[in-house]
Amino acid sequence: MATLKLLFFASHGGSNMQAIIDAIREGRLDARACAVISNNSGSGAIERAMNEGIPHFHISVKTHPNPRDLDEAIMDIIDRYRIDTICLAGYMKKLSPEIIRYVNGRVLNIHPALLPKFGGHEMYGIKVHEAVLASGETVSGASIHLVDEVYDHGKILAQREVPVMPGDTADTLATRVLEVEHVIYAETLQKIAMGEIVI
Ligand code: GRF
């Protein structure tokens, strides 16, 4: 059993990141939220990090136009906070293979559907839920997976189903899936901390 040292990457609201921080505070997750990186300086994730007193960094192609410099800035943060696990939580950029290797592949992501269905490049946000509804699926859900070089492709670590209800819109489905996301991300991390899931 080891206290996970987490680095978050988030581009927008950061509600999944917040759910993990809350789980740590409430003693449901043995981890430390060490730092937050966002490519969007005005993101809710940065605001949440400020409110929580968590070190936060704006790193993007604007701050680091050279990809090598960008990776080095991320690696500096990994070193500085002795990060052992990266959590992508609504991060709209791809991490380089170098960064993934730098943390021995310990990079997790959450996706608002039952992968491998409804994943891949351009399958994000409300588009995922629109695609689920258009396909006539009766069940959607959330997936936690390891990150590799292909979008939404790495090993699936956990999934939870969410039924599609008659009359659901993409927004109502997204809201119910998000509630489940907030539960399974922290639960999966705790299984990693406990050694029940080995990554
Ligand atoms: C979530 O639906 C997550 O599955 C996806 O992006 C969304 C992020 O939401 N990868 P939030 O920023 O955590 O509120």
mmCIF file of C-alpha atoms and ligand atoms in Angstrom:
data_model
loop_
_atom_site.group_PDB
_atom_site.id
_atom_site.type_symbol
_atom_site.label_atom_id
_atom_site.label_comp_id
_atom_site.label_asym_id
_atom_site.label_seq_id
_atom_site.Cartn_x
_atom_site.Cartn_y
_atom_site.Cartn_z
ATOM 1 C CA MET A 1 0.000 0.000 0.000
ATOM 2 C CA ALA A 2 1.491 3.308 -1.101
ATOM 3 C CA THR A 3 0.265 6.875 -1.066
ATOM 4 C CA LEU A 4 -0.118 7.794 -4.722
ATOM 5 C CA LYS A 5 1.467 11.056 -5.785
ATOM 6 C CA LEU A 6 -0.863 12.414 -8.407
ATOM 7 C CA LEU A 7 -0.343 14.946 -11.168
ATOM 8 C CA PHE A 8 -3.545 16.064 -12.886
ATOM 9 C CA PHE A 9 -3.924 17.282 -16.450
ATOM 10 C CA ALA A 10 -7.207 19.049 -17.124
ATOM 11 C CA SER A 11 -8.366 21.494 -19.779
ATOM 12 C CA HIS A 12 -11.796 22.565 -18.623
ATOM 13 C CA GLY A 13 -14.046 22.301 -15.588
ATOM 14 C CA GLY A 14 -12.028 19.849 -13.553
ATOM 15 C CA SER A 15 -14.983 18.214 -11.810
ATOM 16 C CA ASN A 16 -13.359 14.767 -12.029
ATOM 17 C CA MET A 17 -10.179 16.162 -10.536
ATOM 18 C CA GLN A 18 -12.262 17.747 -7.770
ATOM 19 C CA ALA A 19 -13.991 14.424 -7.036
ATOM 20 C CA ILE A 20 -10.575 12.797 -6.565
ATOM 21 C CA ILE A 21 -9.394 15.635 -4.310
ATOM 22 C CA ASP A 22 -12.589 15.250 -2.263
ATOM 23 C CA ALA A 23 -12.032 11.482 -1.958
ATOM 24 C CA ILE A 24 -8.537 12.129 -0.621
ATOM 25 C CA ARG A 25 -9.850 14.668 1.894
ATOM 26 C CA GLU A 26 -12.582 12.286 3.046
ATOM 27 C CA GLY A 27 -10.137 9.419 3.554
ATOM 28 C CA ARG A 28 -11.516 7.286 0.717
ATOM 29 C CA LEU A 29 -8.329 7.511 -1.319
ATOM 30 C CA ASP A 30 -4.760 7.150 -0.161
ATOM 31 C CA ALA A 31 -3.178 9.730 -2.439
ATOM 32 C CA ARG A 32 -1.822 13.239 -2.564
ATOM 33 C CA ALA A 33 -2.905 15.777 -5.190
ATOM 34 C CA CYS A 34 0.572 17.159 -5.861
ATOM 35 C CA ALA A 35 0.094 19.429 -8.872
ATOM 36 C CA VAL A 36 -2.235 20.402 -11.693
ATOM 37 C CA ILE A 37 -1.293 21.198 -15.284
ATOM 38 C CA SER A 38 -3.729 22.865 -17.649
ATOM 39 C CA ASN A 39 -3.264 23.994 -21.224
ATOM 40 C CA ASN A 40 -5.972 26.554 -20.527
ATOM 41 C CA SER A 41 -5.029 29.320 -18.101
ATOM 42 C CA GLY A 42 -8.675 30.226 -17.516
ATOM 43 C CA SER A 43 -9.875 26.694 -16.849
ATOM 44 C CA GLY A 44 -12.071 25.697 -13.964
ATOM 45 C CA ALA A 45 -9.379 23.159 -13.129
ATOM 46 C CA ILE A 46 -6.845 25.930 -12.447
ATOM 47 C CA GLU A 47 -9.401 27.775 -10.331
ATOM 48 C CA ARG A 48 -10.111 24.616 -8.341
ATOM 49 C CA ALA A 49 -6.380 24.053 -7.827
ATOM 50 C CA MET A 50 -6.060 27.622 -6.521
ATOM 51 C CA ASN A 51 -8.961 27.098 -4.127
ATOM 52 C CA GLU A 52 -7.399 23.861 -2.889
ATOM 53 C CA GLY A 53 -3.899 25.303 -2.531
ATOM 54 C CA ILE A 54 -2.498 22.826 -5.036
ATOM 55 C CA PRO A 55 0.445 23.960 -7.185
ATOM 56 C CA HIS A 56 -0.842 24.626 -10.688
ATOM 57 C CA PHE A 57 0.832 25.304 -13.994
ATOM 58 C CA HIS A 58 -0.303 26.670 -17.333
ATOM 59 C CA ILE A 59 1.613 24.703 -19.946
ATOM 60 C CA SER A 60 0.559 24.831 -23.577
ATOM 61 C CA VAL A 61 1.849 25.482 -27.079
ATOM 62 C CA LYS A 62 1.499 29.159 -26.212
ATOM 63 C CA THR A 63 3.823 28.967 -23.209
ATOM 64 C CA HIS A 64 6.089 26.341 -24.830
ATOM 65 C CA PRO A 65 5.933 26.480 -28.650
ATOM 66 C CA ASN A 66 8.704 23.909 -28.954
ATOM 67 C CA PRO A 67 7.360 20.416 -28.123
ATOM 68 C CA ARG A 68 10.651 19.381 -26.564
ATOM 69 C CA ASP A 69 10.520 22.388 -24.191
ATOM 70 C CA LEU A 70 6.938 21.559 -23.347
ATOM 71 C CA ASP A 71 7.873 17.979 -22.428
ATOM 72 C CA GLU A 72 10.800 19.199 -20.358
ATOM 73 C CA ALA A 73 8.545 21.550 -18.413
ATOM 74 C CA ILE A 74 6.243 18.616 -17.644
ATOM 75 C CA MET A 75 9.162 16.370 -16.681
ATOM 76 C CA ASP A 76 10.459 19.066 -14.313
ATOM 77 C CA ILE A 77 7.129 19.050 -12.520
ATOM 78 C CA ILE A 78 7.110 15.233 -12.384
ATOM 79 C CA ASP A 79 10.572 15.351 -10.808
ATOM 80 C CA ARG A 80 9.872 18.241 -8.459
ATOM 81 C CA TYR A 81 6.802 16.630 -6.918
ATOM 82 C CA ARG A 82 8.070 13.017 -7.258
ATOM 83 C CA ILE A 83 4.955 12.142 -9.239
ATOM 84 C CA ASP A 84 4.223 8.436 -9.642
ATOM 85 C CA THR A 85 0.824 8.577 -11.350
ATOM 86 C CA ILE A 86 -0.706 10.956 -13.889
ATOM 87 C CA CYS A 87 -4.474 11.442 -14.043
ATOM 88 C CA LEU A 88 -5.910 12.914 -17.211
ATOM 89 C CA ALA A 89 -9.256 14.465 -16.370
ATOM 90 C CA GLY A 90 -10.783 16.162 -19.369
ATOM 91 C CA TYR A 91 -7.392 16.948 -20.916
ATOM 92 C CA MET A 92 -7.823 17.835 -24.573
ATOM 93 C CA LYS A 93 -4.204 17.331 -25.639
ATOM 94 C CA LYS A 94 -2.191 14.207 -26.232
ATOM 95 C CA LEU A 95 0.695 13.430 -23.918
ATOM 96 C CA SER A 96 3.881 12.536 -25.763
ATOM 97 C CA PRO A 97 5.190 8.954 -25.609
ATOM 98 C CA GLU A 98 8.220 10.357 -23.747
ATOM 99 C CA ILE A 99 6.045 11.622 -20.908
ATOM 100 C CA ILE A 100 4.150 8.342 -20.720
ATOM 101 C CA ARG A 101 7.438 6.448 -20.547
ATOM 102 C CA TYR A 102 8.794 8.903 -17.970
ATOM 103 C CA VAL A 103 6.175 7.717 -15.472
ATOM 104 C CA ASN A 104 6.487 4.062 -16.535
ATOM 105 C CA GLY A 105 3.146 4.097 -18.291
ATOM 106 C CA ARG A 106 1.280 5.106 -15.141
ATOM 107 C CA VAL A 107 -1.099 7.476 -16.929
ATOM 108 C CA LEU A 108 -4.853 7.085 -16.457
ATOM 109 C CA ASN A 109 -7.722 8.675 -18.307
ATOM 110 C CA ILE A 110 -11.460 8.761 -17.844
ATOM 111 C CA HIS A 111 -13.820 8.496 -20.788
ATOM 112 C CA PRO A 112 -17.589 9.036 -20.631
ATOM 113 C CA ALA A 113 -18.643 5.867 -22.466
ATOM 114 C CA LEU A 114 -18.073 2.125 -22.413
ATOM 115 C CA LEU A 115 -14.835 1.811 -24.371
ATOM 116 C CA PRO A 116 -13.873 0.508 -26.874
ATOM 117 C CA LYS A 117 -17.192 1.832 -28.148
ATOM 118 C CA PHE A 118 -17.520 5.586 -28.674
ATOM 119 C CA GLY A 119 -13.849 6.394 -28.253
ATOM 120 C CA GLY A 120 -11.068 7.749 -30.412
ATOM 121 C CA HIS A 121 -9.970 11.026 -31.905
ATOM 122 C CA GLU A 122 -12.817 13.595 -32.124
ATOM 123 C CA MET A 123 -14.906 11.526 -29.713
ATOM 124 C CA TYR A 124 -15.031 13.792 -26.688
ATOM 125 C CA GLY A 125 -17.440 15.832 -24.628
ATOM 126 C CA ILE A 126 -21.051 15.990 -25.715
ATOM 127 C CA LYS A 127 -20.209 14.280 -29.021
ATOM 128 C CA VAL A 128 -19.767 11.003 -27.155
ATOM 129 C CA HIS A 129 -23.261 11.123 -25.710
ATOM 130 C CA GLU A 130 -24.782 12.245 -29.010
ATOM 131 C CA ALA A 131 -23.170 9.243 -30.702
ATOM 132 C CA VAL A 132 -24.459 6.873 -28.022
ATOM 133 C CA LEU A 133 -28.016 8.186 -28.458
ATOM 134 C CA ALA A 134 -27.782 8.118 -32.268
ATOM 135 C CA SER A 135 -26.677 4.487 -32.168
ATOM 136 C CA GLY A 136 -29.734 3.455 -30.169
ATOM 137 C CA GLU A 137 -27.654 1.895 -27.372
ATOM 138 C CA THR A 138 -29.617 1.241 -24.207
ATOM 139 C CA VAL A 139 -26.588 1.320 -21.941
ATOM 140 C CA SER A 140 -23.702 3.762 -21.709
ATOM 141 C CA GLY A 141 -21.271 4.355 -18.874
ATOM 142 C CA ALA A 142 -17.804 5.438 -17.923
ATOM 143 C CA SER A 143 -14.383 3.879 -18.413
ATOM 144 C CA ILE A 144 -11.033 4.324 -16.724
ATOM 145 C CA HIS A 145 -8.152 3.230 -18.901
ATOM 146 C CA LEU A 146 -4.416 3.420 -19.198
ATOM 147 C CA VAL A 147 -3.162 5.909 -21.754
ATOM 148 C CA ASP A 148 -1.014 4.893 -24.663
ATOM 149 C CA GLU A 149 -0.171 6.554 -27.954
ATOM 150 C CA VAL A 150 -3.620 5.988 -29.458
ATOM 151 C CA TYR A 151 -6.659 7.967 -28.256
ATOM 152 C CA ASP A 152 -8.844 6.050 -25.779
ATOM 153 C CA HIS A 153 -6.994 2.841 -26.553
ATOM 154 C CA GLY A 154 -4.983 1.646 -23.534
ATOM 155 C CA LYS A 155 -5.938 -1.191 -21.206
ATOM 156 C CA ILE A 156 -9.331 -0.719 -19.552
ATOM 157 C CA LEU A 157 -9.014 -0.752 -15.761
ATOM 158 C CA ALA A 158 -12.624 -0.152 -14.715
ATOM 159 C CA GLN A 159 -16.036 0.437 -16.223
ATOM 160 C CA ARG A 160 -19.451 1.209 -14.844
ATOM 161 C CA GLU A 161 -22.700 1.123 -16.748
ATOM 162 C CA VAL A 162 -25.291 3.890 -16.889
ATOM 163 C CA PRO A 163 -28.637 3.057 -18.466
ATOM 164 C CA VAL A 164 -29.875 5.229 -21.313
ATOM 165 C CA MET A 165 -33.359 6.412 -20.337
ATOM 166 C CA PRO A 166 -36.244 7.021 -22.707
ATOM 167 C CA GLY A 167 -36.278 10.726 -23.497
ATOM 168 C CA ASP A 168 -32.601 11.193 -22.663
ATOM 169 C CA THR A 169 -30.844 14.038 -24.415
ATOM 170 C CA ALA A 170 -27.081 14.161 -24.750
ATOM 171 C CA ASP A 171 -27.067 16.596 -21.839
ATOM 172 C CA THR A 172 -29.157 14.490 -19.469
ATOM 173 C CA LEU A 173 -27.136 11.391 -20.303
ATOM 174 C CA ALA A 174 -23.873 13.339 -19.833
ATOM 175 C CA THR A 175 -25.025 14.502 -16.403
ATOM 176 C CA ARG A 176 -25.786 10.952 -15.215
ATOM 177 C CA VAL A 177 -22.556 9.554 -16.656
ATOM 178 C CA LEU A 178 -20.562 12.331 -14.978
ATOM 179 C CA GLU A 179 -21.974 11.344 -11.577
ATOM 180 C CA VAL A 180 -20.616 7.841 -12.126
ATOM 181 C CA GLU A 181 -17.287 9.191 -13.384
ATOM 182 C CA HIS A 182 -16.876 11.034 -10.112
ATOM 183 C CA VAL A 183 -17.199 7.746 -8.235
ATOM 184 C CA ILE A 184 -15.131 5.333 -10.313
ATOM 185 C CA TYR A 185 -12.035 7.455 -10.849
ATOM 186 C CA ALA A 186 -11.278 7.681 -7.129
ATOM 187 C CA GLU A 187 -12.295 4.041 -6.558
ATOM 188 C CA THR A 188 -9.944 2.832 -9.280
ATOM 189 C CA LEU A 189 -7.082 4.913 -7.920
ATOM 190 C CA GLN A 190 -7.673 3.455 -4.473
ATOM 191 C CA LYS A 191 -7.485 -0.061 -5.934
ATOM 192 C CA ILE A 192 -4.142 0.918 -7.453
ATOM 193 C CA ALA A 193 -2.981 2.337 -4.111
ATOM 194 C CA MET A 194 -4.014 -0.908 -2.399
ATOM 195 C CA GLY A 195 -2.293 -3.071 -4.990
ATOM 196 C CA GLU A 196 -5.596 -4.618 -6.113
ATOM 197 C CA ILE A 197 -4.994 -3.238 -9.589
ATOM 198 C CA VAL A 198 -1.404 -3.403 -10.765
ATOM 199 C CA ILE A 199 -0.325 -0.959 -13.446
HETATM 200 C C1 GRF B 1 -15.461 14.063 -18.506
HETATM 201 O O1 GRF B 1 -16.676 13.694 -19.077
HETATM 202 C C2 GRF B 1 -14.398 13.049 -18.852
HETATM 203 O O2 GRF B 1 -14.897 11.766 -18.997
HETATM 204 C C3 GRF B 1 -13.888 13.533 -20.165
HETATM 205 O O3 GRF B 1 -13.926 14.944 -20.074
HETATM 206 C C4 GRF B 1 -14.908 15.338 -19.117
HETATM 207 C C5 GRF B 1 -14.198 16.201 -18.127
HETATM 208 O O4 GRF B 1 -15.059 16.795 -17.215
HETATM 209 N N1 GRF B 1 -12.590 12.986 -20.463
HETATM 210 P P1 GRF B 1 -14.457 17.571 -15.978
HETATM 211 O O5 GRF B 1 -13.493 18.617 -16.523
HETATM 212 O O6 GRF B 1 -13.762 16.582 -15.104
HETATM 213 O O7 GRF B 1 -15.628 18.213 -15.313
#
